PDB file of C-alpha atoms in Angstrom:
ATOM      1  CA  UNK X   1      11.456  -2.539  -5.170  1.00 84.00           C
ATOM      2  CA  UNK X   2      10.382  -1.641  -1.703  1.00 93.00           C
ATOM      3  CA  UNK X   3       7.493   0.425  -3.082  1.00 94.00           C
ATOM      4  CA  UNK X   4       6.424  -2.361  -5.310  1.00 94.00           C
ATOM      5  CA  UNK X   5       6.780  -4.924  -2.555  1.00 95.00           C
ATOM      6  CA  UNK X   6       4.581  -3.019  -0.058  1.00 95.00           C
ATOM      7  CA  UNK X   7       2.028  -1.963  -2.763  1.00 95.00           C
ATOM      8  CA  UNK X   8       1.666  -5.692  -3.713  1.00 94.00           C
ATOM      9  CA  UNK X   9       1.023  -6.554  -0.201  1.00 93.00           C
ATOM     10  CA  UNK X  10      -1.447  -3.820   0.511  1.00 94.00           C
ATOM     11  CA  UNK X  11      -3.363  -3.668  -2.759  1.00 94.00           C
ATOM     12  CA  UNK X  12      -5.625  -6.639  -2.192  1.00 92.00           C
ATOM     13  CA  UNK X  13      -6.421  -5.670   1.372  1.00 91.00           C
ATOM     14  CA  UNK X  14      -7.043  -1.946   0.953  1.00 92.00           C
ATOM     15  CA  UNK X  15      -9.213  -2.437  -2.186  1.00 91.00           C
ATOM     16  CA  UNK X  16     -11.703  -4.631  -0.244  1.00 91.00           C
ATOM     17  CA  UNK X  17     -14.844  -2.663   0.235  1.00 93.00           C
ATOM     18  CA  UNK X  18     -15.117  -3.560   4.037  1.00 90.00           C
ATOM     19  CA  UNK X  19     -11.659  -2.424   4.666  1.00 89.00           C
ATOM     20  CA  UNK X  20     -12.325   0.836   2.942  1.00 93.00           C
ATOM     21  CA  UNK X  21     -15.329   1.354   5.108  1.00 94.00           C
ATOM     22  CA  UNK X  22     -13.238   0.664   8.321  1.00 92.00           C
ATOM     23  CA  UNK X  23     -10.083   2.621   7.335  1.00 93.00           C
ATOM     24  CA  UNK X  24     -11.353   5.465   4.985  1.00 95.00           C
ATOM     25  CA  UNK X  25      -8.417   7.827   5.310  1.00 95.00           C
ATOM     26  CA  UNK X  26      -5.888   5.058   4.848  1.00 95.00           C
ATOM     27  CA  UNK X  27      -7.869   3.922   1.745  1.00 95.00           C
ATOM     28  CA  UNK X  28      -7.704   7.273   0.269  1.00 96.00           C
ATOM     29  CA  UNK X  29      -3.953   7.513   0.905  1.00 96.00           C
ATOM     30  CA  UNK X  30      -3.520   4.107  -0.822  1.00 96.00           C
ATOM     31  CA  UNK X  31      -5.613   5.215  -3.667  1.00 96.00           C
ATOM     32  CA  UNK X  32      -3.189   8.172  -4.221  1.00 96.00           C
ATOM     33  CA  UNK X  33      -0.391   5.861  -4.185  1.00 96.00           C
ATOM     34  CA  UNK X  34      -2.055   3.351  -6.376  1.00 96.00           C
ATOM     35  CA  UNK X  35      -2.775   6.007  -8.900  1.00 96.00           C
ATOM     36  CA  UNK X  36       0.814   7.374  -8.856  1.00 94.00           C
ATOM     37  CA  UNK X  37       2.362   3.884  -8.888  1.00 94.00           C
ATOM     38  CA  UNK X  38       0.255   2.615 -11.847  1.00 95.00           C
ATOM     39  CA  UNK X  39       1.138   5.791 -13.849  1.00 93.00           C
ATOM     40  CA  UNK X  40       4.755   5.236 -13.356  1.00 90.00           C
ATOM     41  CA  UNK X  41       4.473   1.625 -14.244  1.00 90.00           C
ATOM     42  CA  UNK X  42       2.501   2.526 -17.389  1.00 91.00           C
ATOM     43  CA  UNK X  43       5.146   4.968 -18.475  1.00 87.00           C
ATOM     44  CA  UNK X  44       7.746   2.360 -17.860  1.00 86.00           C
ATOM     45  CA  UNK X  45       5.857  -0.215 -20.054  1.00 88.00           C
ATOM     46  CA  UNK X  46       5.494   2.324 -22.867  1.00 88.00           C
ATOM     47  CA  UNK X  47       9.233   3.015 -22.972  1.00 83.00           C
ATOM     48  CA  UNK X  48      11.422  -0.086 -22.755  1.00 78.00           C
ATOM     49  CA  UNK X  49      14.573   1.937 -22.233  1.00 81.00           C
ATOM     50  CA  UNK X  50      15.273   1.653 -18.613  1.00 76.00           C
ATOM     51  CA  UNK X  51      17.813   4.453 -18.645  1.00 78.00           C
ATOM     52  CA  UNK X  52      15.250   6.901 -19.962  1.00 79.00           C
ATOM     53  CA  UNK X  53      12.559   5.654 -17.501  1.00 75.00           C
ATOM     54  CA  UNK X  54      14.853   5.628 -14.636  1.00 75.00           C
ATOM     55  CA  UNK X  55      16.213   9.117 -15.097  1.00 79.00           C
ATOM     56  CA  UNK X  56      12.952  11.024 -15.231  1.00 81.00           C
ATOM     57  CA  UNK X  57      13.415  14.280 -13.000  1.00 86.00           C
ATOM     58  CA  UNK X  58      11.747  13.826  -9.684  1.00 86.00           C
ATOM     59  CA  UNK X  59      11.050  10.105  -9.796  1.00 87.00           C
ATOM     60  CA  UNK X  60      13.325   9.083  -7.114  1.00 90.00           C
ATOM     61  CA  UNK X  61      11.646  11.700  -4.728  1.00 93.00           C
ATOM     62  CA  UNK X  62       8.215  10.427  -5.816  1.00 93.00           C
ATOM     63  CA  UNK X  63       9.250   6.812  -4.954  1.00 93.00           C
ATOM     64  CA  UNK X  64      10.429   7.985  -1.618  1.00 95.00           C
ATOM     65  CA  UNK X  65       7.215   9.872  -1.037  1.00 96.00           C
ATOM     66  CA  UNK X  66       5.181   6.848  -2.059  1.00 96.00           C
ATOM     67  CA  UNK X  67       7.151   4.516   0.216  1.00 97.00           C
ATOM     68  CA  UNK X  68       6.578   6.852   3.263  1.00 97.00           C
ATOM     69  CA  UNK X  69       2.835   6.946   2.439  1.00 97.00           C
ATOM     70  CA  UNK X  70       2.727   3.144   2.219  1.00 97.00           C
ATOM     71  CA  UNK X  71       4.573   2.669   5.435  1.00 97.00           C
ATOM     72  CA  UNK X  72       2.191   4.976   7.285  1.00 97.00           C
ATOM     73  CA  UNK X  73      -0.840   2.990   5.729  1.00 96.00           C
ATOM     74  CA  UNK X  74       0.744  -0.353   6.694  1.00 95.00           C
ATOM     75  CA  UNK X  75       1.351   0.891  10.335  1.00 95.00           C
ATOM     76  CA  UNK X  76      -2.348   1.996  10.476  1.00 94.00           C
ATOM     77  CA  UNK X  77      -3.533  -1.329   9.191  1.00 91.00           C
ATOM     78  CA  UNK X  78      -1.396  -3.175  11.693  1.00 90.00           C
ATOM     79  CA  UNK X  79      -2.705  -1.090  14.469  1.00 91.00           C
ATOM     80  CA  UNK X  80      -6.408  -1.704  13.173  1.00 89.00           C
ATOM     81  CA  UNK X  81      -5.658  -5.602  13.192  1.00 85.00           C
ATOM     82  CA  UNK X  82      -4.234  -5.357  16.709  1.00 85.00           C
ATOM     83  CA  UNK X  83      -7.311  -3.459  17.763  1.00 87.00           C
ATOM     84  CA  UNK X  84      -9.529  -6.315  16.365  1.00 82.00           C
ATOM     85  CA  UNK X  85      -7.384  -8.833  18.041  1.00 81.00           C
ATOM     86  CA  UNK X  86      -8.065  -7.367  21.405  1.00 82.00           C
ATOM     87  CA  UNK X  87     -11.734  -7.448  20.625  1.00 80.00           C
ATOM     88  CA  UNK X  88     -11.716 -10.883  19.215  1.00 77.00           C
ATOM     89  CA  UNK X  89      -8.760 -12.995  20.680  1.00 75.00           C
ATOM     90  CA  UNK X  90      -9.111 -15.873  18.357  1.00 71.00           C
ATOM     91  CA  UNK X  91      -7.654 -13.488  15.783  1.00 67.00           C
ATOM     92  CA  UNK X  92      -4.212 -13.814  17.473  1.00 65.00           C
ATOM     93  CA  UNK X  93      -3.886 -17.081  15.851  1.00 63.00           C
ATOM     94  CA  UNK X  94      -3.895 -15.468  12.496  1.00 62.00           C
ATOM     95  CA  UNK X  95      -0.938 -13.590  11.015  1.00 63.00           C
ATOM     96  CA  UNK X  96      -1.383 -10.225   9.444  1.00 64.00           C
ATOM     97  CA  UNK X  97      -1.096 -11.736   5.975  1.00 60.00           C
ATOM     98  CA  UNK X  98      -4.178 -13.807   6.509  1.00 58.00           C
TER      99      UNK X  98
END
């Protein structure tokens, strides 16, 4: 669930063309996660038996790896937003979600 929650949070932000230009390496990392996450979800939707889907070899490690990458991307995004806030103080009135 942590991967899904973070993916849902980052997906609309990191698929925006302007953010992709500003954070190209983070966007590439997110695209890797996006591809892998969607492949896992596609396999899950094709097989409604949750025990079979959940017991795929290496899947737990894949989710752990995806979560690590997403957390790094989120940290980079927060650092970028903080940098923008120092340049434009009025951004301090906006949360990271906005």
